[in-house]
Amino acid sequence: NLMGARLAGSHGDTQEPKTNPLVSISDEPETLYKRLSILVKGHDKAVLDSYEYFAVLAAKELGISVEKVEKPQKTIERFTLLKSVHIYKKHRVQYEMRTHYMCLELKYLTSSTAAVYLEYVQRNLPEGVAMEVKKTKIEKIPEHIQKPVWDTLPQVEETEVKS
């Protein structure tokens, strides 16, 4: 009879639900973001392409709508130096740094979803890649702006000037 069997270490008479201490419940309302713009910079195009695939896949798994993924034009920075410090002015060497960009725009997020997504994506950021995040928050229109100003101004009577 398996109905009467108990597992070792478990108490059958406790019916309290288990609570996770890592989950916190707060009374303050969620912040809503209209747009979350993530700009990723790196020197290796293949690494950025792979990271783009990862970031979009992670967003889709969390149910976040991806507005657009664009790749702005790369910037090339060149340095021209002398091969020898003291002589041979004609002999030079040229170095260049190519910085590739990838911009990912997500729309309509809550603050908790954005925090979870950003933490996950930043922890898996490849070496040699930098990230910039811009958040556009949705806010309620303040009271003093909701009513038009022209409704609150007193009416000015027009006076005719007779000469």
JSON list of C-alpha atoms in Angstrom, two decimals:
[
{"chain": "A", "resi": 1, "resn": "ASN", "atom": "CA", "xyz": [0.00, 0.00, 0.00]},
{"chain": "A", "resi": 2, "resn": "LEU", "atom": "CA", "xyz": [1.75, 3.15, -1.23]},
{"chain": "A", "resi": 3, "resn": "MET", "atom": "CA", "xyz": [-0.87, 5.50, 0.18]},
{"chain": "A", "resi": 4, "resn": "GLY", "atom": "CA", "xyz": [0.51, 5.22, 3.72]},
{"chain": "A", "resi": 5, "resn": "ALA", "atom": "CA", "xyz": [4.18, 5.52, 2.71]},
{"chain": "A", "resi": 6, "resn": "ARG", "atom": "CA", "xyz": [5.97, 8.73, 3.63]},
{"chain": "A", "resi": 7, "resn": "LEU", "atom": "CA", "xyz": [9.22, 10.09, 2.37]},
{"chain": "A", "resi": 8, "resn": "ALA", "atom": "CA", "xyz": [12.00, 10.42, 4.92]},
{"chain": "A", "resi": 9, "resn": "GLY", "atom": "CA", "xyz": [12.32, 13.93, 6.28]},
{"chain": "A", "resi": 10, "resn": "SER", "atom": "CA", "xyz": [8.86, 15.12, 5.20]},
{"chain": "A", "resi": 11, "resn": "HIS", "atom": "CA", "xyz": [6.10, 15.93, 7.63]},
{"chain": "A", "resi": 12, "resn": "GLY", "atom": "CA", "xyz": [2.63, 14.91, 6.61]},
{"chain": "A", "resi": 13, "resn": "ASP", "atom": "CA", "xyz": [0.76, 17.21, 8.99]},
{"chain": "A", "resi": 14, "resn": "THR", "atom": "CA", "xyz": [2.22, 20.53, 7.73]},
{"chain": "A", "resi": 15, "resn": "GLN", "atom": "CA", "xyz": [0.07, 22.08, 5.03]},
{"chain": "A", "resi": 16, "resn": "GLU", "atom": "CA", "xyz": [1.84, 25.47, 4.76]},
{"chain": "A", "resi": 17, "resn": "PRO", "atom": "CA", "xyz": [2.73, 26.50, 1.23]},
{"chain": "A", "resi": 18, "resn": "LYS", "atom": "CA", "xyz": [6.42, 26.79, 0.51]},
{"chain": "A", "resi": 19, "resn": "THR", "atom": "CA", "xyz": [7.52, 30.38, -0.17]},
{"chain": "A", "resi": 20, "resn": "ASN", "atom": "CA", "xyz": [10.54, 31.34, -2.17]},
{"chain": "A", "resi": 21, "resn": "PRO", "atom": "CA", "xyz": [12.64, 33.90, -0.25]},
{"chain": "A", "resi": 22, "resn": "LEU", "atom": "CA", "xyz": [14.14, 35.21, -3.53]},
{"chain": "A", "resi": 23, "resn": "VAL", "atom": "CA", "xyz": [10.77, 36.44, -4.82]},
{"chain": "A", "resi": 24, "resn": "SER", "atom": "CA", "xyz": [9.77, 39.76, -3.32]},
{"chain": "A", "resi": 25, "resn": "ILE", "atom": "CA", "xyz": [6.31, 41.28, -3.54]},
{"chain": "A", "resi": 26, "resn": "SER", "atom": "CA", "xyz": [6.06, 45.05, -3.45]},
{"chain": "A", "resi": 27, "resn": "ASP", "atom": "CA", "xyz": [3.11, 47.41, -3.32]},
{"chain": "A", "resi": 28, "resn": "GLU", "atom": "CA", "xyz": [4.61, 49.97, -5.68]},
{"chain": "A", "resi": 29, "resn": "PRO", "atom": "CA", "xyz": [3.29, 49.88, -9.26]},
{"chain": "A", "resi": 30, "resn": "GLU", "atom": "CA", "xyz": [5.31, 48.53, -12.16]},
{"chain": "A", "resi": 31, "resn": "THR", "atom": "CA", "xyz": [7.16, 50.99, -14.35]},
{"chain": "A", "resi": 32, "resn": "LEU", "atom": "CA", "xyz": [6.22, 50.64, -18.00]},
{"chain": "A", "resi": 33, "resn": "TYR", "atom": "CA", "xyz": [8.73, 51.19, -20.77]},
{"chain": "A", "resi": 34, "resn": "LYS", "atom": "CA", "xyz": [7.60, 52.17, -24.24]},
{"chain": "A", "resi": 35, "resn": "ARG", "atom": "CA", "xyz": [10.95, 51.29, -25.76]},
{"chain": "A", "resi": 36, "resn": "LEU", "atom": "CA", "xyz": [14.18, 49.66, -24.64]},
{"chain": "A", "resi": 37, "resn": "SER", "atom": "CA", "xyz": [17.01, 50.46, -27.02]},
{"chain": "A", "resi": 38, "resn": "ILE", "atom": "CA", "xyz": [20.16, 48.33, -26.74]},
{"chain": "A", "resi": 39, "resn": "LEU", "atom": "CA", "xyz": [23.28, 49.39, -28.67]},
{"chain": "A", "resi": 40, "resn": "VAL", "atom": "CA", "xyz": [26.06, 46.80, -28.82]},
{"chain": "A", "resi": 41, "resn": "LYS", "atom": "CA", "xyz": [29.56, 47.68, -30.08]},
{"chain": "A", "resi": 42, "resn": "GLY", "atom": "CA", "xyz": [32.40, 45.34, -30.94]},
{"chain": "A", "resi": 43, "resn": "HIS", "atom": "CA", "xyz": [35.39, 44.87, -33.20]},
{"chain": "A", "resi": 44, "resn": "ASP", "atom": "CA", "xyz": [34.46, 41.40, -34.51]},
{"chain": "A", "resi": 45, "resn": "LYS", "atom": "CA", "xyz": [31.45, 41.22, -36.84]},
{"chain": "A", "resi": 46, "resn": "ALA", "atom": "CA", "xyz": [30.96, 37.47, -36.41]},
{"chain": "A", "resi": 47, "resn": "VAL", "atom": "CA", "xyz": [30.72, 37.81, -32.62]},
{"chain": "A", "resi": 48, "resn": "LEU", "atom": "CA", "xyz": [28.09, 40.56, -32.98]},
{"chain": "A", "resi": 49, "resn": "ASP", "atom": "CA", "xyz": [26.06, 38.45, -35.42]},
{"chain": "A", "resi": 50, "resn": "SER", "atom": "CA", "xyz": [26.09, 35.53, -32.99]},
{"chain": "A", "resi": 51, "resn": "TYR", "atom": "CA", "xyz": [25.15, 37.81, -30.08]},
{"chain": "A", "resi": 52, "resn": "GLU", "atom": "CA", "xyz": [22.29, 39.31, -32.11]},
{"chain": "A", "resi": 53, "resn": "TYR", "atom": "CA", "xyz": [20.86, 35.83, -32.66]},
{"chain": "A", "resi": 54, "resn": "PHE", "atom": "CA", "xyz": [21.17, 35.10, -28.92]},
{"chain": "A", "resi": 55, "resn": "ALA", "atom": "CA", "xyz": [19.56, 38.40, -27.82]},
{"chain": "A", "resi": 56, "resn": "VAL", "atom": "CA", "xyz": [16.59, 38.09, -30.20]},
{"chain": "A", "resi": 57, "resn": "LEU", "atom": "CA", "xyz": [16.03, 34.45, -29.22]},
{"chain": "A", "resi": 58, "resn": "ALA", "atom": "CA", "xyz": [16.11, 35.37, -25.51]},
{"chain": "A", "resi": 59, "resn": "ALA", "atom": "CA", "xyz": [13.59, 38.17, -26.10]},
{"chain": "A", "resi": 60, "resn": "LYS", "atom": "CA", "xyz": [11.22, 35.84, -27.95]},
{"chain": "A", "resi": 61, "resn": "GLU", "atom": "CA", "xyz": [11.48, 33.24, -25.16]},
{"chain": "A", "resi": 62, "resn": "LEU", "atom": "CA", "xyz": [10.46, 35.87, -22.59]},
{"chain": "A", "resi": 63, "resn": "GLY", "atom": "CA", "xyz": [7.58, 37.04, -24.78]},
{"chain": "A", "resi": 64, "resn": "ILE", "atom": "CA", "xyz": [9.12, 40.45, -25.50]},
{"chain": "A", "resi": 65, "resn": "SER", "atom": "CA", "xyz": [8.22, 42.01, -28.83]},
{"chain": "A", "resi": 66, "resn": "VAL", "atom": "CA", "xyz": [11.26, 42.97, -30.89]},
{"chain": "A", "resi": 67, "resn": "GLU", "atom": "CA", "xyz": [10.53, 46.16, -32.82]},
{"chain": "A", "resi": 68, "resn": "LYS", "atom": "CA", "xyz": [13.61, 46.17, -35.03]},
{"chain": "A", "resi": 69, "resn": "VAL", "atom": "CA", "xyz": [17.20, 45.04, -35.28]},
{"chain": "A", "resi": 70, "resn": "GLU", "atom": "CA", "xyz": [19.44, 47.28, -37.30]},
{"chain": "A", "resi": 71, "resn": "LYS", "atom": "CA", "xyz": [23.13, 47.47, -37.97]},
{"chain": "A", "resi": 72, "resn": "PRO", "atom": "CA", "xyz": [24.40, 51.04, -38.33]},
{"chain": "A", "resi": 73, "resn": "GLN", "atom": "CA", "xyz": [27.44, 51.65, -40.48]},
{"chain": "A", "resi": 74, "resn": "LYS", "atom": "CA", "xyz": [30.77, 50.65, -38.94]},
{"chain": "A", "resi": 75, "resn": "THR", "atom": "CA", "xyz": [33.29, 53.31, -37.98]},
{"chain": "A", "resi": 76, "resn": "ILE", "atom": "CA", "xyz": [36.93, 53.02, -39.00]},
{"chain": "A", "resi": 77, "resn": "GLU", "atom": "CA", "xyz": [39.60, 54.82, -37.00]},
{"chain": "A", "resi": 78, "resn": "ARG", "atom": "CA", "xyz": [43.07, 54.91, -38.58]},
{"chain": "A", "resi": 79, "resn": "PHE", "atom": "CA", "xyz": [46.43, 55.71, -37.00]},
{"chain": "A", "resi": 80, "resn": "THR", "atom": "CA", "xyz": [49.51, 56.42, -39.10]},
{"chain": "A", "resi": 81, "resn": "LEU", "atom": "CA", "xyz": [52.83, 56.15, -37.27]},
{"chain": "A", "resi": 82, "resn": "LEU", "atom": "CA", "xyz": [56.49, 56.20, -38.22]},
{"chain": "A", "resi": 83, "resn": "LYS", "atom": "CA", "xyz": [58.13, 52.78, -38.36]},
{"chain": "A", "resi": 84, "resn": "SER", "atom": "CA", "xyz": [61.23, 54.18, -36.75]},
{"chain": "A", "resi": 85, "resn": "VAL", "atom": "CA", "xyz": [60.90, 56.87, -34.11]},
{"chain": "A", "resi": 86, "resn": "HIS", "atom": "CA", "xyz": [63.98, 58.92, -35.02]},
{"chain": "A", "resi": 87, "resn": "ILE", "atom": "CA", "xyz": [64.73, 58.49, -38.74]},
{"chain": "A", "resi": 88, "resn": "TYR", "atom": "CA", "xyz": [63.23, 57.34, -42.05]},
{"chain": "A", "resi": 89, "resn": "LYS", "atom": "CA", "xyz": [60.33, 59.75, -42.36]},
{"chain": "A", "resi": 90, "resn": "LYS", "atom": "CA", "xyz": [59.09, 57.97, -45.53]},
{"chain": "A", "resi": 91, "resn": "HIS", "atom": "CA", "xyz": [58.65, 54.60, -43.80]},
{"chain": "A", "resi": 92, "resn": "ARG", "atom": "CA", "xyz": [55.31, 54.54, -42.05]},
{"chain": "A", "resi": 93, "resn": "VAL", "atom": "CA", "xyz": [52.90, 51.94, -40.71]},
{"chain": "A", "resi": 94, "resn": "GLN", "atom": "CA", "xyz": [49.12, 52.29, -40.55]},
{"chain": "A", "resi": 95, "resn": "TYR", "atom": "CA", "xyz": [46.79, 50.73, -37.96]},
{"chain": "A", "resi": 96, "resn": "GLU", "atom": "CA", "xyz": [43.02, 50.77, -38.04]},
{"chain": "A", "resi": 97, "resn": "MET", "atom": "CA", "xyz": [40.23, 49.89, -35.62]},
{"chain": "A", "resi": 98, "resn": "ARG", "atom": "CA", "xyz": [36.88, 48.90, -37.06]},
{"chain": "A", "resi": 99, "resn": "THR", "atom": "CA", "xyz": [33.94, 49.20, -34.69]},
{"chain": "A", "resi": 100, "resn": "HIS", "atom": "CA", "xyz": [30.77, 47.37, -35.70]},
{"chain": "A", "resi": 101, "resn": "TYR", "atom": "CA", "xyz": [27.39, 48.27, -34.20]},
{"chain": "A", "resi": 102, "resn": "MET", "atom": "CA", "xyz": [24.11, 46.44, -33.63]},
{"chain": "A", "resi": 103, "resn": "CYS", "atom": "CA", "xyz": [20.98, 48.19, -32.35]},
{"chain": "A", "resi": 104, "resn": "LEU", "atom": "CA", "xyz": [18.13, 46.14, -30.89]},
{"chain": "A", "resi": 105, "resn": "GLU", "atom": "CA", "xyz": [14.84, 47.86, -30.03]},
{"chain": "A", "resi": 106, "resn": "LEU", "atom": "CA", "xyz": [12.27, 46.19, -27.80]},
{"chain": "A", "resi": 107, "resn": "LYS", "atom": "CA", "xyz": [8.87, 47.70, -27.14]},
{"chain": "A", "resi": 108, "resn": "TYR", "atom": "CA", "xyz": [6.26, 47.70, -24.36]},
{"chain": "A", "resi": 109, "resn": "LEU", "atom": "CA", "xyz": [8.05, 46.16, -21.37]},
{"chain": "A", "resi": 110, "resn": "THR", "atom": "CA", "xyz": [7.44, 46.19, -17.64]},
{"chain": "A", "resi": 111, "resn": "SER", "atom": "CA", "xyz": [10.33, 47.07, -15.34]},
{"chain": "A", "resi": 112, "resn": "SER", "atom": "CA", "xyz": [10.60, 43.54, -13.95]},
{"chain": "A", "resi": 113, "resn": "THR", "atom": "CA", "xyz": [10.70, 41.97, -17.42]},
{"chain": "A", "resi": 114, "resn": "ALA", "atom": "CA", "xyz": [13.28, 44.52, -18.56]},
{"chain": "A", "resi": 115, "resn": "ALA", "atom": "CA", "xyz": [15.43, 43.88, -15.49]},
{"chain": "A", "resi": 116, "resn": "VAL", "atom": "CA", "xyz": [15.37, 40.10, -15.98]},
{"chain": "A", "resi": 117, "resn": "TYR", "atom": "CA", "xyz": [16.10, 40.37, -19.71]},
{"chain": "A", "resi": 118, "resn": "LEU", "atom": "CA", "xyz": [18.93, 42.89, -19.28]},
{"chain": "A", "resi": 119, "resn": "GLU", "atom": "CA", "xyz": [20.58, 40.88, -16.51]},
{"chain": "A", "resi": 120, "resn": "TYR", "atom": "CA", "xyz": [20.47, 37.71, -18.62]},
{"chain": "A", "resi": 121, "resn": "VAL", "atom": "CA", "xyz": [21.75, 39.44, -21.76]},
{"chain": "A", "resi": 122, "resn": "GLN", "atom": "CA", "xyz": [24.51, 41.34, -19.91]},
{"chain": "A", "resi": 123, "resn": "ARG", "atom": "CA", "xyz": [25.77, 38.23, -18.12]},
{"chain": "A", "resi": 124, "resn": "ASN", "atom": "CA", "xyz": [26.20, 36.52, -21.48]},
{"chain": "A", "resi": 125, "resn": "LEU", "atom": "CA", "xyz": [27.89, 39.50, -23.15]},
{"chain": "A", "resi": 126, "resn": "PRO", "atom": "CA", "xyz": [30.93, 38.25, -25.10]},
{"chain": "A", "resi": 127, "resn": "GLU", "atom": "CA", "xyz": [34.43, 39.47, -24.40]},
{"chain": "A", "resi": 128, "resn": "GLY", "atom": "CA", "xyz": [35.38, 42.66, -26.19]},
{"chain": "A", "resi": 129, "resn": "VAL", "atom": "CA", "xyz": [31.78, 43.78, -26.66]},
{"chain": "A", "resi": 130, "resn": "ALA", "atom": "CA", "xyz": [30.28, 46.89, -25.05]},
{"chain": "A", "resi": 131, "resn": "MET", "atom": "CA", "xyz": [26.60, 47.59, -24.44]},
{"chain": "A", "resi": 132, "resn": "GLU", "atom": "CA", "xyz": [24.58, 50.79, -24.02]},
{"chain": "A", "resi": 133, "resn": "VAL", "atom": "CA", "xyz": [20.97, 50.70, -22.85]},
{"chain": "A", "resi": 134, "resn": "LYS", "atom": "CA", "xyz": [18.41, 53.50, -23.25]},
{"chain": "A", "resi": 135, "resn": "LYS", "atom": "CA", "xyz": [15.01, 53.18, -21.59]},
{"chain": "A", "resi": 136, "resn": "THR", "atom": "CA", "xyz": [11.99, 55.25, -22.64]},
{"chain": "A", "resi": 137, "resn": "LYS", "atom": "CA", "xyz": [9.49, 55.26, -19.79]},
{"chain": "A", "resi": 138, "resn": "ILE", "atom": "CA", "xyz": [5.72, 55.73, -20.14]},
{"chain": "A", "resi": 139, "resn": "GLU", "atom": "CA", "xyz": [4.43, 58.24, -17.61]},
{"chain": "A", "resi": 140, "resn": "LYS", "atom": "CA", "xyz": [1.08, 59.74, -16.77]},
{"chain": "A", "resi": 141, "resn": "ILE", "atom": "CA", "xyz": [0.52, 63.30, -18.01]},
{"chain": "A", "resi": 142, "resn": "PRO", "atom": "CA", "xyz": [0.72, 65.70, -15.04]},
{"chain": "A", "resi": 143, "resn": "GLU", "atom": "CA", "xyz": [-2.46, 67.45, -13.85]},
{"chain": "A", "resi": 144, "resn": "HIS", "atom": "CA", "xyz": [-1.31, 70.94, -14.85]},
{"chain": "A", "resi": 145, "resn": "ILE", "atom": "CA", "xyz": [-0.78, 69.84, -18.46]},
{"chain": "A", "resi": 146, "resn": "GLN", "atom": "CA", "xyz": [-3.97, 67.80, -18.92]},
{"chain": "A", "resi": 147, "resn": "LYS", "atom": "CA", "xyz": [-6.27, 70.83, -19.14]},
{"chain": "A", "resi": 148, "resn": "PRO", "atom": "CA", "xyz": [-5.58, 73.27, -21.96]},
{"chain": "A", "resi": 149, "resn": "VAL", "atom": "CA", "xyz": [-4.25, 76.65, -20.83]},
{"chain": "A", "resi": 150, "resn": "TRP", "atom": "CA", "xyz": [-6.67, 78.60, -23.03]},
{"chain": "A", "resi": 151, "resn": "ASP", "atom": "CA", "xyz": [-9.63, 77.16, -21.08]},
{"chain": "A", "resi": 152, "resn": "THR", "atom": "CA", "xyz": [-8.34, 78.58, -17.79]},
{"chain": "A", "resi": 153, "resn": "LEU", "atom": "CA", "xyz": [-7.50, 82.10, -19.02]},
{"chain": "A", "resi": 154, "resn": "PRO", "atom": "CA", "xyz": [-10.06, 84.83, -18.31]},
{"chain": "A", "resi": 155, "resn": "GLN", "atom": "CA", "xyz": [-11.91, 86.24, -21.28]},
{"chain": "A", "resi": 156, "resn": "VAL", "atom": "CA", "xyz": [-10.57, 89.59, -22.45]},
{"chain": "A", "resi": 157, "resn": "GLU", "atom": "CA", "xyz": [-13.13, 91.93, -23.94]},
{"chain": "A", "resi": 158, "resn": "GLU", "atom": "CA", "xyz": [-12.21, 93.67, -27.13]},
{"chain": "A", "resi": 159, "resn": "THR", "atom": "CA", "xyz": [-12.41, 97.45, -26.91]},
{"chain": "A", "resi": 160, "resn": "GLU", "atom": "CA", "xyz": [-12.90, 99.64, -29.90]},
{"chain": "A", "resi": 161, "resn": "VAL", "atom": "CA", "xyz": [-10.83, 102.78, -30.24]},
{"chain": "A", "resi": 162, "resn": "LYS", "atom": "CA", "xyz": [-12.78, 105.71, -31.73]},
{"chain": "A", "resi": 163, "resn": "SER", "atom": "CA", "xyz": [-10.96, 108.68, -33.08]}
]
